[in-house]
Short mmCIF file of N, CA and C in Angstrom, two decimals:
data_model
loop_
_atom_site.label_atom_id
_atom_site.label_comp_id
_atom_site.label_asym_id
_atom_site.label_seq_id
_atom_site.Cartn_x
_atom_site.Cartn_y
_atom_site.Cartn_z
N ALA D 121 9.41 -3.17 -15.80
CA ALA D 121 8.16 -2.47 -16.04
C ALA D 121 7.66 -1.82 -14.76
N GLN D 122 7.78 -2.55 -13.65
CA GLN D 122 7.30 -2.01 -12.38
C GLN D 122 8.06 -0.74 -12.00
N ARG D 123 9.38 -0.78 -12.12
CA ARG D 123 10.18 0.42 -11.78
C ARG D 123 9.81 1.59 -12.69
N LEU D 124 9.67 1.33 -13.97
CA LEU D 124 9.31 2.40 -14.90
C LEU D 124 7.93 2.97 -14.60
N MET D 125 6.98 2.09 -14.35
CA MET D 125 5.61 2.54 -14.08
C MET D 125 5.52 3.31 -12.77
N LEU D 126 6.33 2.92 -11.79
CA LEU D 126 6.35 3.65 -10.53
C LEU D 126 7.01 5.02 -10.72
N ALA D 127 8.06 5.07 -11.51
CA ALA D 127 8.80 6.32 -11.70
C ALA D 127 8.08 7.28 -12.66
N LYS D 128 7.54 6.76 -13.77
CA LYS D 128 6.99 7.62 -14.81
C LYS D 128 5.46 7.62 -14.86
N GLY D 129 4.85 6.65 -14.21
CA GLY D 129 3.41 6.48 -14.32
C GLY D 129 3.08 5.52 -15.46
N PHE D 130 1.92 4.93 -15.39
CA PHE D 130 1.51 3.96 -16.40
C PHE D 130 1.37 4.60 -17.78
N PRO D 131 0.66 5.73 -17.92
CA PRO D 131 0.47 6.29 -19.26
C PRO D 131 1.78 6.67 -19.96
N ALA D 132 2.76 7.14 -19.21
CA ALA D 132 4.02 7.60 -19.81
C ALA D 132 5.01 6.46 -20.05
N THR D 133 4.73 5.29 -19.55
CA THR D 133 5.63 4.15 -19.75
C THR D 133 5.23 3.44 -21.04
N THR D 134 6.11 3.49 -22.01
CA THR D 134 5.81 2.90 -23.31
C THR D 134 6.31 1.46 -23.38
N VAL D 135 5.69 0.69 -24.26
CA VAL D 135 6.16 -0.68 -24.51
C VAL D 135 7.60 -0.64 -25.01
N GLU D 136 7.92 0.35 -25.83
CA GLU D 136 9.28 0.48 -26.35
C GLU D 136 10.29 0.66 -25.21
N LYS D 137 9.97 1.52 -24.26
CA LYS D 137 10.89 1.77 -23.14
C LYS D 137 11.00 0.53 -22.25
N ILE D 138 9.89 -0.16 -22.04
CA ILE D 138 9.93 -1.39 -21.26
C ILE D 138 10.86 -2.40 -21.93
N CYS D 139 10.69 -2.59 -23.23
CA CYS D 139 11.51 -3.54 -23.98
C CYS D 139 12.98 -3.13 -23.96
N GLU D 140 13.23 -1.85 -24.16
CA GLU D 140 14.60 -1.34 -24.14
C GLU D 140 15.26 -1.59 -22.78
N THR D 141 14.54 -1.27 -21.71
CA THR D 141 15.07 -1.43 -20.36
C THR D 141 15.30 -2.90 -20.01
N ALA D 142 14.39 -3.77 -20.46
CA ALA D 142 14.49 -5.19 -20.16
C ALA D 142 15.38 -5.94 -21.13
N GLY D 143 15.79 -5.28 -22.20
CA GLY D 143 16.62 -5.94 -23.21
C GLY D 143 15.83 -6.97 -24.01
N LEU D 144 14.57 -6.65 -24.30
CA LEU D 144 13.69 -7.54 -25.05
C LEU D 144 13.28 -6.89 -26.36
N THR D 145 12.83 -7.72 -27.28
CA THR D 145 12.24 -7.19 -28.50
C THR D 145 10.74 -7.02 -28.28
N LYS D 146 10.12 -6.18 -29.11
CA LYS D 146 8.67 -6.02 -29.01
C LYS D 146 7.97 -7.34 -29.29
N GLY D 147 8.55 -8.15 -30.17
CA GLY D 147 7.97 -9.46 -30.45
C GLY D 147 7.94 -10.33 -29.21
N SER D 148 9.01 -10.28 -28.43
CA SER D 148 9.04 -11.04 -27.17
C SER D 148 7.97 -10.53 -26.21
N PHE D 149 7.85 -9.21 -26.14
CA PHE D 149 6.84 -8.62 -25.26
C PHE D 149 5.45 -9.15 -25.64
N PHE D 150 5.12 -9.07 -26.93
CA PHE D 150 3.77 -9.44 -27.36
C PHE D 150 3.56 -10.95 -27.39
N HIS D 151 4.62 -11.71 -27.23
CA HIS D 151 4.48 -13.16 -27.06
C HIS D 151 3.84 -13.46 -25.70
N TYR D 152 4.17 -12.64 -24.70
CA TYR D 152 3.68 -12.87 -23.33
C TYR D 152 2.47 -12.01 -22.96
N PHE D 153 2.36 -10.84 -23.58
CA PHE D 153 1.28 -9.92 -23.23
C PHE D 153 0.60 -9.43 -24.49
N GLU D 154 -0.73 -9.40 -24.47
CA GLU D 154 -1.46 -8.91 -25.64
C GLU D 154 -1.35 -7.40 -25.78
N SER D 155 -1.16 -6.72 -24.63
CA SER D 155 -1.12 -5.26 -24.65
C SER D 155 -0.39 -4.75 -23.42
N LYS D 156 -0.13 -3.46 -23.42
CA LYS D 156 0.46 -2.82 -22.24
C LYS D 156 -0.50 -2.93 -21.06
N ASP D 157 -1.79 -2.86 -21.31
CA ASP D 157 -2.77 -3.01 -20.24
C ASP D 157 -2.64 -4.37 -19.57
N ASP D 158 -2.46 -5.42 -20.37
CA ASP D 158 -2.29 -6.76 -19.79
C ASP D 158 -1.03 -6.83 -18.94
N LEU D 159 0.03 -6.21 -19.39
CA LEU D 159 1.25 -6.15 -18.58
C LEU D 159 0.98 -5.37 -17.30
N GLY D 160 0.28 -4.25 -17.42
CA GLY D 160 -0.05 -3.44 -16.25
C GLY D 160 -0.81 -4.24 -15.21
N LYS D 161 -1.77 -5.04 -15.64
CA LYS D 161 -2.54 -5.87 -14.71
C LYS D 161 -1.62 -6.89 -14.02
N ALA D 162 -0.73 -7.49 -14.79
CA ALA D 162 0.20 -8.48 -14.22
C ALA D 162 1.16 -7.82 -13.23
N VAL D 163 1.67 -6.66 -13.59
CA VAL D 163 2.59 -5.93 -12.71
C VAL D 163 1.87 -5.52 -11.43
N LEU D 164 0.64 -5.05 -11.56
CA LEU D 164 -0.13 -4.65 -10.39
C LEU D 164 -0.36 -5.83 -9.45
N ASP D 165 -0.79 -6.96 -10.00
CA ASP D 165 -1.01 -8.14 -9.16
C ASP D 165 0.28 -8.59 -8.49
N ARG D 166 1.37 -8.57 -9.23
CA ARG D 166 2.66 -9.00 -8.68
C ARG D 166 3.11 -8.05 -7.56
N CYS D 167 3.06 -6.77 -7.84
CA CYS D 167 3.54 -5.77 -6.88
C CYS D 167 2.65 -5.75 -5.63
N ALA D 168 1.35 -5.69 -5.81
CA ALA D 168 0.44 -5.65 -4.66
C ALA D 168 0.51 -6.96 -3.89
N GLY D 169 0.60 -8.06 -4.59
CA GLY D 169 0.72 -9.36 -3.93
C GLY D 169 1.97 -9.46 -3.09
N GLN D 170 3.08 -9.00 -3.63
CA GLN D 170 4.34 -9.02 -2.87
C GLN D 170 4.25 -8.09 -1.66
N GLY D 171 3.67 -6.91 -1.84
CA GLY D 171 3.56 -5.97 -0.73
C GLY D 171 2.69 -6.51 0.39
N LEU D 172 1.55 -7.08 0.03
CA LEU D 172 0.66 -7.64 1.05
C LEU D 172 1.27 -8.87 1.71
N ALA D 173 1.98 -9.69 0.94
CA ALA D 173 2.65 -10.86 1.52
C ALA D 173 3.74 -10.41 2.49
N MET D 174 4.47 -9.36 2.14
CA MET D 174 5.50 -8.83 3.03
C MET D 174 4.86 -8.32 4.32
N PHE D 175 3.74 -7.64 4.19
CA PHE D 175 3.01 -7.11 5.35
C PHE D 175 2.48 -8.26 6.21
N GLU D 176 1.93 -9.27 5.58
CA GLU D 176 1.36 -10.42 6.30
C GLU D 176 2.41 -11.24 7.03
N SER D 177 3.63 -11.30 6.49
CA SER D 177 4.66 -12.16 7.08
C SER D 177 5.68 -11.38 7.92
N ALA D 178 5.49 -10.09 8.07
CA ALA D 178 6.45 -9.27 8.82
C ALA D 178 6.46 -9.69 10.29
N LEU D 179 7.56 -9.42 10.95
CA LEU D 179 7.74 -9.82 12.35
C LEU D 179 6.65 -9.27 13.27
N PHE D 180 6.17 -8.08 13.02
CA PHE D 180 5.15 -7.49 13.90
C PHE D 180 3.87 -8.34 13.92
N ARG D 181 3.62 -9.14 12.88
CA ARG D 181 2.42 -9.98 12.83
C ARG D 181 2.42 -11.02 13.95
N ARG D 182 3.60 -11.32 14.49
CA ARG D 182 3.70 -12.31 15.57
C ARG D 182 3.30 -11.74 16.93
N GLN D 183 3.16 -10.44 16.99
CA GLN D 183 2.77 -9.79 18.25
C GLN D 183 1.36 -10.24 18.63
N SER D 184 1.21 -10.81 19.82
CA SER D 184 -0.11 -11.33 20.23
C SER D 184 -1.08 -10.22 20.63
N ASP D 185 -0.57 -9.13 21.17
CA ASP D 185 -1.43 -8.02 21.57
C ASP D 185 -1.84 -7.26 20.30
N PRO D 186 -3.14 -7.20 20.02
CA PRO D 186 -3.57 -6.59 18.75
C PRO D 186 -3.24 -5.11 18.61
N LEU D 187 -3.33 -4.35 19.68
CA LEU D 187 -3.01 -2.92 19.58
C LEU D 187 -1.51 -2.72 19.37
N LYS D 188 -0.72 -3.48 20.08
CA LYS D 188 0.73 -3.40 19.86
C LYS D 188 1.08 -3.83 18.43
N ARG D 189 0.35 -4.81 17.90
CA ARG D 189 0.57 -5.26 16.52
C ARG D 189 0.25 -4.14 15.53
N ILE D 190 -0.84 -3.43 15.77
CA ILE D 190 -1.21 -2.33 14.87
C ILE D 190 -0.17 -1.22 14.94
N VAL D 191 0.24 -0.85 16.15
CA VAL D 191 1.26 0.20 16.32
C VAL D 191 2.57 -0.24 15.66
N ALA D 192 2.93 -1.51 15.85
CA ALA D 192 4.16 -2.02 15.23
C ALA D 192 4.05 -2.03 13.71
N SER D 193 2.83 -2.24 13.19
CA SER D 193 2.67 -2.20 11.73
C SER D 193 2.91 -0.80 11.19
N ILE D 194 2.53 0.20 11.94
CA ILE D 194 2.79 1.59 11.53
C ILE D 194 4.29 1.85 11.56
N ASP D 195 4.97 1.38 12.60
CA ASP D 195 6.44 1.50 12.66
C ASP D 195 7.10 0.76 11.50
N PHE D 196 6.51 -0.37 11.11
CA PHE D 196 7.01 -1.14 9.96
C PHE D 196 7.05 -0.26 8.71
N TRP D 197 5.95 0.46 8.46
CA TRP D 197 5.90 1.34 7.28
C TRP D 197 6.92 2.47 7.38
N ILE D 198 7.06 3.03 8.58
CA ILE D 198 8.03 4.12 8.77
C ILE D 198 9.44 3.61 8.50
N ASP D 199 9.78 2.46 9.06
CA ASP D 199 11.11 1.87 8.83
C ASP D 199 11.33 1.56 7.35
N LEU D 200 10.30 1.06 6.70
CA LEU D 200 10.42 0.70 5.29
C LEU D 200 10.70 1.94 4.44
N ILE D 201 9.97 3.01 4.67
CA ILE D 201 10.15 4.21 3.84
C ILE D 201 11.45 4.93 4.19
N ASN D 202 11.95 4.75 5.42
CA ASN D 202 13.23 5.37 5.79
C ASN D 202 14.43 4.58 5.27
N ASP D 203 14.20 3.39 4.76
CA ASP D 203 15.27 2.61 4.15
C ASP D 203 15.59 3.23 2.79
N PRO D 204 16.82 3.72 2.60
CA PRO D 204 17.14 4.40 1.34
C PRO D 204 17.01 3.52 0.10
N SER D 205 17.04 2.21 0.27
CA SER D 205 16.91 1.32 -0.88
C SER D 205 15.45 1.13 -1.31
N THR D 206 14.51 1.62 -0.51
CA THR D 206 13.09 1.50 -0.82
C THR D 206 12.67 2.66 -1.71
N GLU D 207 11.95 2.33 -2.79
CA GLU D 207 11.41 3.38 -3.64
C GLU D 207 10.26 4.07 -2.90
N CYS D 208 10.19 5.37 -3.04
CA CYS D 208 9.15 6.14 -2.36
C CYS D 208 7.94 6.22 -3.29
N GLY D 209 6.97 5.40 -3.01
CA GLY D 209 5.76 5.39 -3.81
C GLY D 209 5.09 4.04 -3.72
N CYS D 210 3.89 3.97 -4.26
CA CYS D 210 3.11 2.74 -4.23
C CYS D 210 2.44 2.58 -5.59
N LEU D 211 2.79 1.51 -6.28
CA LEU D 211 2.22 1.28 -7.59
C LEU D 211 0.71 1.13 -7.51
N LEU D 212 0.22 0.47 -6.47
CA LEU D 212 -1.22 0.31 -6.29
C LEU D 212 -1.90 1.67 -6.18
N GLY D 213 -1.35 2.54 -5.34
CA GLY D 213 -1.90 3.89 -5.20
C GLY D 213 -1.80 4.69 -6.48
N ASN D 214 -0.65 4.57 -7.16
CA ASN D 214 -0.48 5.29 -8.42
C ASN D 214 -1.49 4.84 -9.47
N PHE D 215 -1.63 3.52 -9.62
CA PHE D 215 -2.58 3.00 -10.61
C PHE D 215 -4.01 3.44 -10.26
N ALA D 216 -4.35 3.40 -8.97
CA ALA D 216 -5.69 3.81 -8.57
C ALA D 216 -5.95 5.26 -8.97
N GLN D 217 -4.97 6.12 -8.78
CA GLN D 217 -5.13 7.53 -9.12
C GLN D 217 -5.12 7.76 -10.63
N GLU D 218 -4.20 7.12 -11.32
CA GLU D 218 -4.01 7.38 -12.74
C GLU D 218 -5.07 6.73 -13.63
N LEU D 219 -5.54 5.55 -13.24
CA LEU D 219 -6.27 4.72 -14.19
C LEU D 219 -7.72 4.43 -13.83
N SER D 220 -8.17 4.89 -12.66
CA SER D 220 -9.53 4.54 -12.23
C SER D 220 -10.61 5.01 -13.20
N ASP D 221 -10.42 6.15 -13.82
CA ASP D 221 -11.44 6.68 -14.73
C ASP D 221 -11.35 6.10 -16.14
N THR D 222 -10.18 5.59 -16.51
CA THR D 222 -9.98 5.17 -17.90
C THR D 222 -9.81 3.66 -18.08
N HIS D 223 -9.53 2.94 -17.02
CA HIS D 223 -9.28 1.50 -17.10
C HIS D 223 -10.11 0.77 -16.04
N PRO D 224 -11.38 0.49 -16.33
CA PRO D 224 -12.26 -0.09 -15.30
C PRO D 224 -11.77 -1.43 -14.74
N GLU D 225 -11.11 -2.24 -15.56
CA GLU D 225 -10.61 -3.53 -15.04
C GLU D 225 -9.48 -3.31 -14.04
N ILE D 226 -8.61 -2.36 -14.33
CA ILE D 226 -7.51 -2.06 -13.40
C ILE D 226 -8.06 -1.38 -12.15
N ARG D 227 -9.08 -0.52 -12.30
CA ARG D 227 -9.71 0.10 -11.14
C ARG D 227 -10.26 -0.97 -10.21
N ALA D 228 -10.96 -1.97 -10.77
CA ALA D 228 -11.52 -3.06 -9.97
C ALA D 228 -10.42 -3.88 -9.31
N GLN D 229 -9.36 -4.08 -10.03
CA GLN D 229 -8.20 -4.81 -9.50
C GLN D 229 -7.60 -4.04 -8.32
N CYS D 230 -7.44 -2.73 -8.46
CA CYS D 230 -6.93 -1.90 -7.36
C CYS D 230 -7.86 -2.00 -6.15
N ALA D 231 -9.16 -1.93 -6.40
CA ALA D 231 -10.13 -2.01 -5.31
C ALA D 231 -9.99 -3.33 -4.56
N ARG D 232 -9.81 -4.43 -5.29
CA ARG D 232 -9.65 -5.75 -4.64
C ARG D 232 -8.40 -5.77 -3.75
N HIS D 233 -7.30 -5.21 -4.24
CA HIS D 233 -6.07 -5.20 -3.44
C HIS D 233 -6.22 -4.31 -2.21
N PHE D 234 -6.82 -3.14 -2.38
CA PHE D 234 -7.06 -2.26 -1.23
C PHE D 234 -8.00 -2.94 -0.23
N ASP D 235 -9.02 -3.64 -0.73
CA ASP D 235 -9.94 -4.34 0.16
C ASP D 235 -9.23 -5.44 0.95
N ARG D 236 -8.34 -6.15 0.30
CA ARG D 236 -7.60 -7.22 1.00
C ARG D 236 -6.77 -6.62 2.14
N TRP D 237 -6.08 -5.52 1.86
CA TRP D 237 -5.27 -4.85 2.88
C TRP D 237 -6.17 -4.33 4.01
N THR D 238 -7.27 -3.70 3.63
CA THR D 238 -8.20 -3.14 4.61
C THR D 238 -8.78 -4.24 5.50
N GLN D 239 -9.14 -5.38 4.92
CA GLN D 239 -9.72 -6.47 5.72
C GLN D 239 -8.70 -7.04 6.70
N MET D 240 -7.44 -7.11 6.29
CA MET D 240 -6.39 -7.56 7.20
C MET D 240 -6.30 -6.61 8.39
N LEU D 241 -6.32 -5.32 8.12
CA LEU D 241 -6.27 -4.33 9.20
C LEU D 241 -7.54 -4.35 10.05
N LYS D 242 -8.68 -4.53 9.41
CA LYS D 242 -9.94 -4.58 10.15
C LYS D 242 -9.91 -5.71 11.18
N ARG D 243 -9.38 -6.86 10.80
CA ARG D 243 -9.28 -7.98 11.77
C ARG D 243 -8.46 -7.55 12.98
N ASP D 244 -7.36 -6.85 12.73
CA ASP D 244 -6.54 -6.36 13.85
C ASP D 244 -7.31 -5.36 14.69
N PHE D 245 -8.02 -4.44 14.06
CA PHE D 245 -8.81 -3.46 14.81
C PHE D 245 -9.96 -4.13 15.56
N ASP D 246 -10.58 -5.15 14.96
CA ASP D 246 -11.63 -5.90 15.67
C ASP D 246 -11.07 -6.55 16.93
N GLU D 247 -9.89 -7.14 16.81
CA GLU D 247 -9.25 -7.76 17.98
C GLU D 247 -8.91 -6.71 19.03
N ALA D 248 -8.40 -5.57 18.60
CA ALA D 248 -8.07 -4.49 19.55
C ALA D 248 -9.34 -3.98 20.22
N LYS D 249 -10.42 -3.89 19.48
CA LYS D 249 -11.69 -3.42 20.04
C LYS D 249 -12.18 -4.39 21.12
N SER D 250 -11.94 -5.67 20.93
CA SER D 250 -12.33 -6.67 21.92
C SER D 250 -11.41 -6.67 23.13
N ALA D 251 -10.12 -6.43 22.90
CA ALA D 251 -9.13 -6.50 23.99
C ALA D 251 -9.05 -5.21 24.80
N TYR D 252 -9.35 -4.09 24.17
CA TYR D 252 -9.26 -2.79 24.82
C TYR D 252 -10.63 -2.13 24.76
N ARG D 253 -10.89 -1.29 25.69
CA ARG D 253 -12.15 -0.57 25.66
C ARG D 253 -11.96 0.71 24.84
N PRO D 254 -12.61 0.81 23.69
CA PRO D 254 -12.50 2.05 22.93
C PRO D 254 -13.05 3.22 23.74
N ARG D 255 -12.47 4.38 23.57
CA ARG D 255 -12.91 5.58 24.29
C ARG D 255 -14.26 6.07 23.79
N ALA D 256 -14.62 5.68 22.58
CA ALA D 256 -15.90 6.04 21.98
C ALA D 256 -16.27 4.92 21.00
N ARG D 257 -17.47 4.97 20.47
CA ARG D 257 -17.86 3.98 19.46
C ARG D 257 -16.94 4.11 18.27
N ILE D 258 -16.47 2.99 17.78
CA ILE D 258 -15.60 3.02 16.60
C ILE D 258 -16.12 2.07 15.54
N ASP D 259 -15.86 2.42 14.33
CA ASP D 259 -16.17 1.61 13.17
C ASP D 259 -14.83 1.04 12.70
N THR D 260 -14.60 -0.24 12.94
CA THR D 260 -13.29 -0.81 12.62
C THR D 260 -13.03 -0.84 11.11
N GLN D 261 -14.08 -0.96 10.31
CA GLN D 261 -13.90 -0.90 8.85
C GLN D 261 -13.41 0.50 8.45
N GLY D 262 -14.07 1.52 8.98
CA GLY D 262 -13.66 2.90 8.68
C GLY D 262 -12.27 3.20 9.20
N LEU D 263 -11.94 2.67 10.37
CA LEU D 263 -10.60 2.89 10.93
C LEU D 263 -9.53 2.22 10.06
N ALA D 264 -9.83 1.02 9.56
CA ALA D 264 -8.89 0.34 8.68
C ALA D 264 -8.72 1.11 7.36
N GLU D 265 -9.82 1.62 6.83
CA GLU D 265 -9.75 2.43 5.61
C GLU D 265 -8.96 3.71 5.85
N HIS D 266 -9.14 4.30 7.03
CA HIS D 266 -8.40 5.52 7.39
C HIS D 266 -6.89 5.22 7.41
N TYR D 267 -6.51 4.11 8.00
CA TYR D 267 -5.10 3.69 8.04
C TYR D 267 -4.54 3.63 6.62
N VAL D 268 -5.25 2.92 5.73
CA VAL D 268 -4.80 2.79 4.34
C VAL D 268 -4.71 4.17 3.68
N ALA D 269 -5.70 5.02 3.91
CA ALA D 269 -5.71 6.35 3.30
C ALA D 269 -4.54 7.20 3.79
N VAL D 270 -4.21 7.10 5.07
CA VAL D 270 -3.07 7.86 5.60
C VAL D 270 -1.77 7.35 4.99
N VAL D 271 -1.58 6.04 4.92
CA VAL D 271 -0.36 5.49 4.32
C VAL D 271 -0.23 5.95 2.88
N GLU D 272 -1.29 5.78 2.10
CA GLU D 272 -1.25 6.15 0.68
C GLU D 272 -1.07 7.66 0.49
N GLY D 273 -1.79 8.44 1.27
CA GLY D 273 -1.67 9.90 1.16
C GLY D 273 -0.30 10.39 1.58
N ALA D 274 0.25 9.80 2.64
CA ALA D 274 1.58 10.19 3.10
C ALA D 274 2.64 9.82 2.06
N LEU D 275 2.46 8.68 1.39
CA LEU D 275 3.39 8.32 0.31
C LEU D 275 3.33 9.34 -0.81
N LEU D 276 2.14 9.75 -1.15
CA LEU D 276 1.95 10.73 -2.22
C LEU D 276 2.61 12.06 -1.85
N LEU D 277 2.38 12.54 -0.63
CA LEU D 277 2.99 13.79 -0.19
C LEU D 277 4.51 13.69 -0.14
N ALA D 278 5.03 12.57 0.38
CA ALA D 278 6.48 12.39 0.45
C ALA D 278 7.10 12.40 -0.94
N LYS D 279 6.39 11.77 -1.88
CA LYS D 279 6.91 11.71 -3.25
C LYS D 279 6.93 13.09 -3.90
N VAL D 280 5.83 13.82 -3.77
CA VAL D 280 5.73 15.12 -4.43
C VAL D 280 6.65 16.15 -3.79
N LYS D 281 6.85 16.02 -2.48
CA LYS D 281 7.73 16.96 -1.78
C LYS D 281 9.18 16.49 -1.76
N ARG D 282 9.38 15.26 -2.24
CA ARG D 282 10.72 14.65 -2.24
C ARG D 282 11.33 14.71 -0.83
N ASP D 283 10.50 14.33 0.14
CA ASP D 283 10.90 14.38 1.55
C ASP D 283 10.25 13.21 2.28
N ARG D 284 11.03 12.18 2.56
CA ARG D 284 10.51 10.98 3.23
C ARG D 284 10.05 11.27 4.65
N LYS D 285 10.55 12.34 5.25
CA LYS D 285 10.14 12.68 6.62
C LYS D 285 8.66 13.05 6.68
N VAL D 286 8.09 13.51 5.58
CA VAL D 286 6.65 13.80 5.52
C VAL D 286 5.87 12.52 5.82
N PHE D 287 6.33 11.42 5.28
CA PHE D 287 5.68 10.13 5.52
C PHE D 287 5.75 9.78 7.00
N GLU D 288 6.94 9.89 7.56
CA GLU D 288 7.11 9.56 8.98
C GLU D 288 6.24 10.44 9.88
N ARG D 289 6.19 11.73 9.59
CA ARG D 289 5.36 12.63 10.41
C ARG D 289 3.89 12.21 10.37
N ASN D 290 3.39 11.94 9.18
CA ASN D 290 1.98 11.57 9.05
C ASN D 290 1.67 10.23 9.70
N LEU D 291 2.57 9.28 9.58
CA LEU D 291 2.32 8.00 10.23
C LEU D 291 2.50 8.07 11.73
N SER D 292 3.33 8.96 12.21
CA SER D 292 3.44 9.17 13.66
C SER D 292 2.13 9.73 14.20
N HIS D 293 1.49 10.62 13.44
CA HIS D 293 0.16 11.14 13.83
C HIS D 293 -0.86 10.00 13.84
N LEU D 294 -0.81 9.15 12.84
CA LEU D 294 -1.71 8.00 12.78
C LEU D 294 -1.53 7.11 14.00
N LYS D 295 -0.28 6.86 14.36
CA LYS D 295 0.00 6.01 15.51
C LYS D 295 -0.59 6.61 16.79
N ARG D 296 -0.37 7.90 16.99
CA ARG D 296 -0.92 8.55 18.18
C ARG D 296 -2.45 8.51 18.17
N TYR D 297 -3.04 8.70 17.01
CA TYR D 297 -4.50 8.65 16.91
C TYR D 297 -5.01 7.25 17.28
N VAL D 298 -4.42 6.22 16.71
CA VAL D 298 -4.85 4.86 16.99
C VAL D 298 -4.72 4.57 18.48
N GLN D 299 -3.61 4.96 19.08
CA GLN D 299 -3.42 4.73 20.50
C GLN D 299 -4.45 5.50 21.33
N SER D 300 -4.83 6.68 20.87
CA SER D 300 -5.79 7.48 21.63
C SER D 300 -7.20 6.94 21.55
N VAL D 301 -7.50 6.13 20.55
CA VAL D 301 -8.84 5.56 20.39
C VAL D 301 -9.13 4.52 21.47
N PHE D 302 -8.09 3.84 21.92
CA PHE D 302 -8.28 2.73 22.86
C PHE D 302 -7.74 3.10 24.24
N GLU D 303 -8.52 2.83 25.29
CA GLU D 303 -8.04 3.05 26.66
C GLU D 303 -6.91 2.08 26.93
N GLY D 304 -5.88 2.57 27.62
CA GLY D 304 -4.74 1.73 27.91
C GLY D 304 -3.76 1.63 26.76
N GLY D 305 -4.13 2.23 25.61
CA GLY D 305 -3.26 2.18 24.45
C GLY D 305 -2.22 3.23 24.54
#
């Protein structure tokens, strides 16, 4: 279901196609899920949870210097998207775009996952703000949201242009920007 929803979008992914792809009957599907929306919520939680867990446990998280950790996290995303086995796209971002106006529960779920990611980044930016002297006043919440927006927007552009280098270019700009915000960065 996750692969289909990422490739075709939630609205275009039918229960029939999910069952066909998984080798299940519709009866089996409805034994576990009341509706496609319920499956969508489960897929979103699973996918976002795995992505955030991967981000939280990545090697760069062990970096004690907060600015180096943030820069390494950007490199982490670049390396991930340059891996040919990685699908180019984000189910969380796709669901947020496709379903925010029509599925309020899924919109709220997307917001919670984005908030969790943003708060993780905010902690890193707060630490960097304490360890380095920012060149100007900074809002670490806004900076964390900017990071998330650049990652999600770059994924969208890379997908639509069918060019993963678009992602790398945009995240390289993000890295330079983050480094320029802090003296000594």
